[in-house]
mmCIF file of C-alpha atoms in Angstrom:
data_model
loop_
_atom_site.group_PDB
_atom_site.id
_atom_site.type_symbol
_atom_site.label_atom_id
_atom_site.label_comp_id
_atom_site.label_asym_id
_atom_site.label_seq_id
_atom_site.Cartn_x
_atom_site.Cartn_y
_atom_site.Cartn_z
ATOM 1 C CA MET A 295 21.847 34.772 54.380
ATOM 2 C CA LYS A 296 23.893 36.156 51.567
ATOM 3 C CA LYS A 297 23.154 34.413 48.294
ATOM 4 C CA LEU A 298 25.979 32.661 46.507
ATOM 5 C CA ILE A 299 26.152 33.533 42.835
ATOM 6 C CA PHE A 300 27.758 30.628 41.015
ATOM 7 C CA THR A 301 24.995 29.922 38.489
ATOM 8 C CA LEU A 302 26.355 29.624 34.979
ATOM 9 C CA ALA A 303 24.888 31.659 32.155
ATOM 10 C CA VAL A 304 23.050 28.637 30.784
ATOM 11 C CA ALA A 305 19.739 30.511 30.980
ATOM 12 C CA MET A 306 21.049 32.863 28.287
ATOM 13 C CA MET A 307 21.804 30.059 25.822
ATOM 14 C CA VAL A 308 19.685 30.824 22.763
ATOM 15 C CA PHE A 309 20.459 29.563 19.289
ATOM 16 C CA GLY A 310 20.951 32.374 16.795
ATOM 17 C CA SER A 311 19.873 32.672 13.201
ATOM 18 C CA GLY A 312 20.337 29.966 10.583
ATOM 19 C CA ASN A 313 19.379 26.335 10.501
ATOM 20 C CA VAL A 314 18.632 25.441 14.128
ATOM 21 C CA PHE A 315 18.597 21.730 13.459
ATOM 22 C CA ALA A 316 22.007 21.821 11.779
ATOM 23 C CA GLN A 317 23.409 23.808 14.702
ATOM 24 C CA ARG A 318 21.968 21.330 17.186
ATOM 25 C CA SER A 319 23.398 18.373 15.236
ATOM 26 C CA ASP A 320 26.811 20.005 15.017
ATOM 27 C CA ARG A 321 26.917 20.815 18.723
ATOM 28 C CA MET A 322 25.878 17.288 19.689
ATOM 29 C CA ALA A 323 28.461 15.771 17.329
ATOM 30 C CA LYS A 324 31.178 17.811 19.015
ATOM 31 C CA ALA A 325 29.863 16.797 22.448
ATOM 32 C CA LYS A 326 29.927 13.110 21.494
ATOM 33 C CA ALA A 327 33.448 13.410 20.124
ATOM 34 C CA PHE A 328 34.585 15.067 23.349
ATOM 35 C CA ALA A 329 32.929 12.384 25.469
ATOM 36 C CA GLN A 330 34.439 9.594 23.372
ATOM 37 C CA GLN A 331 37.896 11.089 23.818
ATOM 38 C CA ARG A 332 37.385 11.549 27.547
ATOM 39 C CA PHE A 333 36.027 8.095 28.308
ATOM 40 C CA GLN A 334 37.998 6.267 25.587
ATOM 41 C CA LYS A 335 34.848 4.338 24.735
ATOM 42 C CA SER A 336 33.066 4.201 21.394
ATOM 43 C CA ASP A 337 29.802 2.815 22.810
ATOM 44 C CA GLU A 338 27.643 5.760 23.908
ATOM 45 C CA SER A 339 25.777 3.558 26.364
ATOM 46 C CA LEU A 340 28.992 3.359 28.386
ATOM 47 C CA TYR A 341 29.255 7.121 28.818
ATOM 48 C CA GLU A 342 28.561 8.266 32.351
ATOM 49 C CA PRO A 343 27.381 11.588 33.780
ATOM 50 C CA VAL A 344 30.263 13.600 35.167
ATOM 51 C CA SER A 345 30.634 16.251 37.825
ATOM 52 C CA ALA A 346 33.042 19.005 38.775
ATOM 53 C CA ASN A 347 33.598 20.893 41.995
ATOM 54 C CA TYR A 348 34.300 24.501 42.865
ATOM 55 C CA ALA A 349 35.068 26.009 46.273
ATOM 56 C CA ASP A 350 35.405 29.658 47.208
ATOM 57 C CA ALA A 351 38.736 30.954 48.465
ATOM 58 C CA GLU A 352 37.503 31.249 52.038
ATOM 59 C CA GLY A 353 36.295 27.663 52.128
ATOM 60 C CA ASN A 354 32.792 28.657 53.175
ATOM 61 C CA TYR A 355 30.988 27.267 50.120
ATOM 62 C CA GLN A 356 31.453 24.541 47.561
ATOM 63 C CA VAL A 357 29.502 23.839 44.398
ATOM 64 C CA THR A 358 29.155 20.537 42.572
ATOM 65 C CA TYR A 359 28.250 20.807 38.887
ATOM 66 C CA SER A 360 26.686 17.720 37.338
ATOM 67 C CA TYR A 361 26.594 17.251 33.565
ATOM 68 C CA ASP A 362 25.014 14.763 31.183
ATOM 69 C CA GLU A 363 26.904 11.774 29.783
ATOM 70 C CA TYR A 364 28.371 13.930 27.003
ATOM 71 C CA GLU A 365 29.701 16.448 29.528
ATOM 72 C CA TYR A 366 27.791 18.996 27.490
ATOM 73 C CA PHE A 367 24.544 19.907 29.246
ATOM 74 C CA LEU A 368 24.646 21.188 32.812
ATOM 75 C CA LEU A 369 21.981 19.303 34.751
ATOM 76 C CA GLU A 370 22.474 20.334 38.350
ATOM 77 C CA GLU A 371 24.320 22.752 40.615
ATOM 78 C CA LEU A 372 24.486 21.764 44.251
ATOM 79 C CA THR A 373 25.765 24.470 46.587
ATOM 80 C CA GLN A 374 26.806 23.560 50.126
ATOM 81 C CA GLU A 375 28.002 25.761 52.968
ATOM 82 C CA ARG A 376 30.377 24.862 55.767
ATOM 83 C CA VAL A 377 28.660 24.792 59.155
ATOM 84 C CA ASN A 378 30.667 23.787 62.219
ATOM 85 C CA GLY A 379 33.194 22.057 60.013
ATOM 86 C CA ASN A 380 30.617 20.075 58.030
ATOM 87 C CA TRP A 381 29.249 20.575 54.529
ATOM 88 C CA VAL A 382 25.498 21.260 54.639
ATOM 89 C CA ASN A 383 23.142 21.603 51.684
ATOM 90 C CA TYR A 384 22.353 25.195 50.837
ATOM 91 C CA GLU A 385 20.985 25.603 47.297
ATOM 92 C CA LEU A 386 20.096 23.309 44.395
ATOM 93 C CA VAL A 387 19.622 24.491 40.812
ATOM 94 C CA THR A 388 18.396 21.965 38.245
ATOM 95 C CA TYR A 389 18.110 22.385 34.478
ATOM 96 C CA GLU A 390 15.844 20.838 31.878
ATOM 97 C CA TYR A 391 16.259 21.143 28.095
ATOM 98 C CA ASP A 392 13.928 20.947 25.123
ATOM 99 C CA TRP A 393 14.489 18.650 22.155
ATOM 100 C CA MET A 394 16.686 21.254 20.453
ATOM 101 C CA GLY A 395 18.985 21.555 23.448
ATOM 102 C CA ASN A 396 17.695 24.904 24.669
ATOM 103 C CA PRO A 397 17.295 25.327 28.458
ATOM 104 C CA SER A 398 13.555 24.996 29.000
ATOM 105 C CA MET A 399 13.292 25.010 32.796
ATOM 106 C CA ILE A 400 15.586 26.259 35.557
ATOM 107 C CA LEU A 401 14.466 25.395 39.078
ATOM 108 C CA THR A 402 16.088 26.869 42.195
ATOM 109 C CA GLN A 403 15.493 25.340 45.628
ATOM 110 C CA GLU A 404 16.902 26.011 49.083
ATOM 111 C CA TRP A 405 17.575 23.580 51.894
ATOM 112 C CA GLU A 406 15.230 24.208 54.803
ATOM 113 C CA ASN A 407 14.556 21.957 57.776
ATOM 114 C CA GLY A 408 16.080 18.924 56.129
ATOM 115 C CA ALA A 409 14.272 19.222 52.797
ATOM 116 C CA TRP A 410 14.488 21.095 49.509
ATOM 117 C CA VAL A 411 11.986 23.952 49.240
ATOM 118 C CA GLY A 412 11.195 25.777 45.998
ATOM 119 C CA GLN A 413 12.421 29.361 45.644
ATOM 120 C CA SER A 414 12.185 30.354 42.000
ATOM 121 C CA LYS A 415 11.501 28.826 38.618
ATOM 122 C CA VAL A 416 12.268 30.051 35.100
ATOM 123 C CA GLY A 417 10.637 28.574 32.016
ATOM 124 C CA ASN A 418 11.870 29.211 28.482
ATOM 125 C CA TYR A 419 9.657 28.311 25.540
ATOM 126 C CA TYR A 420 11.165 28.372 22.061
ATOM 127 C CA ASN A 421 9.531 28.334 18.651
ATOM 128 C CA GLU A 422 11.692 27.343 15.688
ATOM 129 C CA GLY A 423 14.731 28.794 17.427
ATOM 130 C CA GLU A 424 13.741 32.403 16.711
ATOM 131 C CA ASP A 425 10.916 33.088 19.207
ATOM 132 C CA LEU A 426 11.382 32.914 22.953
ATOM 133 C CA THR A 427 8.928 33.337 25.817
ATOM 134 C CA THR A 428 10.373 33.461 29.332
ATOM 135 C CA ALA A 429 8.215 33.092 32.447
ATOM 136 C CA THR A 430 9.267 33.217 36.099
ATOM 137 C CA TRP A 431 7.565 31.967 39.246
ATOM 138 C CA THR A 432 8.289 32.297 42.950
ATOM 139 C CA TRP A 433 7.429 29.814 45.682
ATOM 140 C CA THR A 434 4.730 31.461 47.803
ATOM 141 C CA ASN A 435 2.579 29.883 50.510
ATOM 142 C CA GLY A 436 3.422 26.373 49.417
ATOM 143 C CA LYS A 437 2.802 26.818 45.682
ATOM 144 C CA TRP A 438 4.282 28.390 42.580
ATOM 145 C CA ALA A 439 2.985 31.928 42.039
ATOM 146 C CA PRO A 440 3.411 33.712 38.685
ATOM 147 C CA ASN A 441 5.938 36.521 38.697
ATOM 148 C CA THR A 442 6.936 37.791 35.238
ATOM 149 C CA LYS A 443 6.450 36.687 31.642
ATOM 150 C CA LEU A 444 7.872 38.166 28.454
ATOM 151 C CA GLY A 445 7.717 36.938 24.877
ATOM 152 C CA GLU A 446 10.037 37.989 22.066
ATOM 153 C CA SER A 447 10.173 37.126 18.383
ATOM 154 C CA ARG A 448 12.996 37.752 15.942
ATOM 155 C CA ASP A 449 13.560 37.426 12.233
ATOM 156 C CA ALA A 450 16.235 35.281 10.606
ATOM 157 C CA ASP A 451 18.745 38.126 10.998
ATOM 158 C CA GLY A 452 18.138 38.356 14.742
ATOM 159 C CA ASN A 453 16.205 41.626 14.593
ATOM 160 C CA LEU A 454 13.477 42.003 17.204
ATOM 161 C CA THR A 455 10.087 41.802 15.440
ATOM 162 C CA GLY A 456 7.739 41.515 18.401
ATOM 163 C CA GLN A 457 7.543 41.735 22.168
ATOM 164 C CA THR A 458 4.642 40.669 24.400
ATOM 165 C CA THR A 459 4.295 41.368 28.113
ATOM 166 C CA TYR A 460 1.970 39.566 30.504
ATOM 167 C CA SER A 461 0.199 40.426 33.747
ATOM 168 C CA LYS A 462 -0.503 38.181 36.695
ATOM 169 C CA LYS A 463 -4.039 36.961 37.250
ATOM 170 C CA GLY A 464 -4.517 34.502 40.057
ATOM 171 C CA ASP A 465 -2.211 31.553 39.480
ATOM 172 C CA ASP A 466 -1.698 32.304 35.803
ATOM 173 C CA PHE A 467 -0.592 34.934 33.285
ATOM 174 C CA ILE A 468 -2.747 36.976 30.910
ATOM 175 C CA TYR A 469 -1.784 39.221 28.013
ATOM 176 C CA SER A 470 -0.911 42.819 28.865
ATOM 177 C CA THR A 471 0.864 44.687 26.042
ATOM 178 C CA LYS A 472 2.311 43.889 22.645
ATOM 179 C CA THR A 473 4.751 45.730 20.410
ATOM 180 C CA GLU A 474 5.418 44.834 16.776
ATOM 181 C CA TYR A 475 8.347 46.021 14.655
ATOM 182 C CA GLU A 476 8.653 46.133 10.871
ATOM 183 C CA TYR A 477 11.901 47.014 9.109
ATOM 184 C CA GLY A 478 12.605 48.677 5.789
ATOM 185 C CA ALA A 479 15.782 48.885 3.738
ATOM 186 C CA THR A 480 17.839 49.155 6.941
ATOM 187 C CA THR A 481 17.169 48.369 10.599
ATOM 188 C CA LYS A 482 16.885 52.112 11.227
ATOM 189 C CA ASP A 483 13.901 52.227 8.866
ATOM 190 C CA LYS A 484 11.336 50.934 11.323
ATOM 191 C CA THR A 485 7.607 50.969 11.993
ATOM 192 C CA THR A 486 6.525 50.384 15.587
ATOM 193 C CA ALA A 487 2.979 49.419 16.609
ATOM 194 C CA THR A 488 1.862 49.007 20.234
ATOM 195 C CA TYR A 489 -1.255 47.268 21.564
ATOM 196 C CA LYS A 490 -2.939 46.603 24.870
ATOM 197 C CA TRP A 491 -5.023 43.561 25.746
ATOM 198 C CA ASN A 492 -8.741 44.296 26.066
ATOM 199 C CA THR A 493 -10.035 41.911 28.733
ATOM 200 C CA ALA A 494 -13.650 42.732 27.851
ATOM 201 C CA THR A 495 -13.326 41.622 24.222
ATOM 202 C CA ASN A 496 -10.356 39.272 24.676
ATOM 203 C CA ALA A 497 -8.601 40.955 21.770
ATOM 204 C CA TRP A 498 -5.686 43.258 21.102
ATOM 205 C CA GLN A 499 -6.504 46.962 20.857
ATOM 206 C CA GLY A 500 -4.195 49.357 19.033
ATOM 207 C CA VAL A 501 -2.588 52.127 21.089
ATOM 208 C CA SER A 502 -0.086 53.784 18.779
ATOM 209 C CA LYS A 503 1.762 53.220 15.537
ATOM 210 C CA SER A 504 4.483 55.259 13.906
ATOM 211 C CA GLY A 505 7.173 54.772 11.305
ATOM 212 C CA VAL A 506 10.438 56.414 10.406
ATOM 213 C CA THR A 507 12.757 56.116 7.403
ATOM 214 C CA TYR A 508 16.287 57.423 6.985
ATOM 215 C CA ASN A 509 18.426 58.814 4.205
ATOM 216 C CA GLY A 510 21.868 57.994 5.480
ATOM 217 C CA SER A 511 22.051 59.378 8.997
ATOM 218 C CA LYS A 512 19.176 61.859 8.510
ATOM 219 C CA ILE A 513 15.441 61.238 8.892
ATOM 220 C CA ALA A 514 13.717 61.085 5.504
ATOM 221 C CA SER A 515 10.113 60.624 6.635
ATOM 222 C CA GLU A 516 7.893 60.108 9.672
ATOM 223 C CA THR A 517 4.436 58.538 9.550
ATOM 224 C CA THR A 518 1.718 58.167 12.191
ATOM 225 C CA TYR A 519 -1.329 55.889 12.142
ATOM 226 C CA THR A 520 -4.779 55.750 13.757
ATOM 227 C CA TRP A 521 -6.513 52.655 15.102
ATOM 228 C CA ILE A 522 -9.966 52.474 13.501
ATOM 229 C CA SER A 523 -13.024 50.318 14.090
ATOM 230 C CA GLY A 524 -11.122 48.274 16.610
ATOM 231 C CA LEU A 525 -9.774 46.220 13.727
ATOM 232 C CA THR A 526 -6.887 47.773 11.871
ATOM 233 C CA TRP A 527 -4.503 50.686 11.425
ATOM 234 C CA GLN A 528 -5.120 53.563 9.014
ATOM 235 C CA PRO A 529 -2.432 56.077 7.963
ATOM 236 C CA ASN A 530 -2.911 59.458 9.590
ATOM 237 C CA GLN A 531 -0.124 61.937 8.898
ATOM 238 C CA LYS A 532 3.189 61.861 7.073
ATOM 239 C CA LYS A 533 6.138 64.252 7.107
ATOM 240 C CA GLU A 534 8.862 64.160 4.484
ATOM 241 C CA TYR A 535 12.211 65.898 4.909
ATOM 242 C CA GLU A 536 14.694 67.150 2.324
ATOM 243 C CA TYR A 537 18.127 68.493 3.194
ATOM 244 C CA GLY A 538 20.212 71.080 1.408
ATOM 245 C CA VAL A 539 23.857 72.042 1.143
ATOM 246 C CA GLN A 540 24.222 73.425 4.644
ATOM 247 C CA ALA A 541 23.718 71.084 7.575
ATOM 248 C CA LYS A 542 20.654 73.002 8.798
ATOM 249 C CA ASP A 543 18.994 73.397 5.367
ATOM 250 C CA LEU A 544 15.630 71.674 5.669
ATOM 251 C CA THR A 545 12.403 71.388 3.701
ATOM 252 C CA THR A 546 9.392 69.782 5.422
ATOM 253 C CA ALA A 547 6.302 68.546 3.555
ATOM 254 C CA ILE A 548 3.243 67.468 5.575
ATOM 255 C CA TYR A 549 0.531 65.167 4.228
ATOM 256 C CA GLN A 550 -2.783 63.946 5.629
ATOM 257 C CA TRP A 551 -4.393 60.627 4.744
ATOM 258 C CA ASP A 552 -7.680 60.873 2.840
ATOM 259 C CA ALA A 553 -9.650 57.689 3.461
ATOM 260 C CA THR A 554 -12.138 58.506 0.692
ATOM 261 C CA ILE A 555 -9.457 58.181 -1.968
ATOM 262 C CA SER A 556 -7.029 56.027 0.039
ATOM 263 C CA ASP A 557 -4.124 58.332 -0.652
ATOM 264 C CA TRP A 558 -2.016 61.095 0.840
ATOM 265 C CA VAL A 559 -3.099 64.715 0.365
ATOM 266 C CA GLY A 560 -0.635 67.579 0.766
ATOM 267 C CA VAL A 561 -1.308 69.934 3.684
ATOM 268 C CA SER A 562 1.698 72.219 3.880
ATOM 269 C CA LYS A 563 5.300 72.640 2.862
ATOM 270 C CA SER A 564 7.947 74.844 4.421
ATOM 271 C CA GLY A 565 11.671 75.262 4.176
ATOM 272 C CA VAL A 566 14.677 77.188 5.330
ATOM 273 C CA THR A 567 18.197 77.513 3.960
ATOM 274 C CA TYR A 568 21.290 78.925 5.568
ATOM 275 C CA ALA A 569 24.299 80.840 4.324
ATOM 276 C CA SER A 570 27.829 79.677 5.010
ATOM 277 C CA ASN A 571 28.040 82.165 7.877
ATOM 278 C CA GLY A 572 25.201 80.369 9.663
ATOM 279 C CA LYS A 573 22.552 83.013 9.052
ATOM 280 C CA ILE A 574 19.189 82.298 7.432
ATOM 281 C CA ALA A 575 19.397 82.831 3.660
ATOM 282 C CA SER A 576 15.790 82.066 2.708
ATOM 283 C CA GLU A 577 12.475 80.826 4.084
ATOM 284 C CA PHE A 578 9.223 79.744 2.490
ATOM 285 C CA SER A 579 5.911 78.295 3.580
ATOM 286 C CA TYR A 580 2.726 77.367 1.728
#
């Protein structure tokens, strides 16, 4: 049967940068003020959960949205379909929230043979408002089976600083890959390191690492790294670029990392300049 898509975008509610606790307090204060105005009661204990209804134009489905006593957090979406003139349960989506007000669990069930049966489940796990891990499960053979899991971390400015993927193993998740990002003077100046999970050693193993810096809109340098001793990254090669008067004027210097002196050693340098008519004016290499 065709799925009805009425689910609100609550799953995407993630607090941004700044003081998470202040944001939470401010949002709850506004919710309380709204509830007080609606119910005309100053005693919070007298607030009651509320609900709202929606029906499609054809009259085939209706959805009842149930909220908390502040009419702020969506707790439940009950979808019913019209069968032989009667409303029959079809789908139920319930929401749970963590102590900061972030949606922590979204459970979807369908009505089968007079009972609710699990279909899918989404879990969101937050850390200080900046890091988020999202896992999904599907109802298979009478139990919840892992489906996908992805973790992301961000800095105070909202820039992505890390991403972790997971694989399924039995009834659980295990690490799969990890990517880390470091930023320089601008978000375009970025170093990216990727890892894979070594199940034999139960540790992350480096796969690749590279960095790039910019001078305005042009690349200023590129750096690659090598994973050594299964422990850390070591610089490998660096290229630096200088630009001239003409758009295609370019000088490239290549360096190799010398571990014995822990410093860069020049390997080669080459350049080309162009005349205003677009033809090569000079070239050098050494």
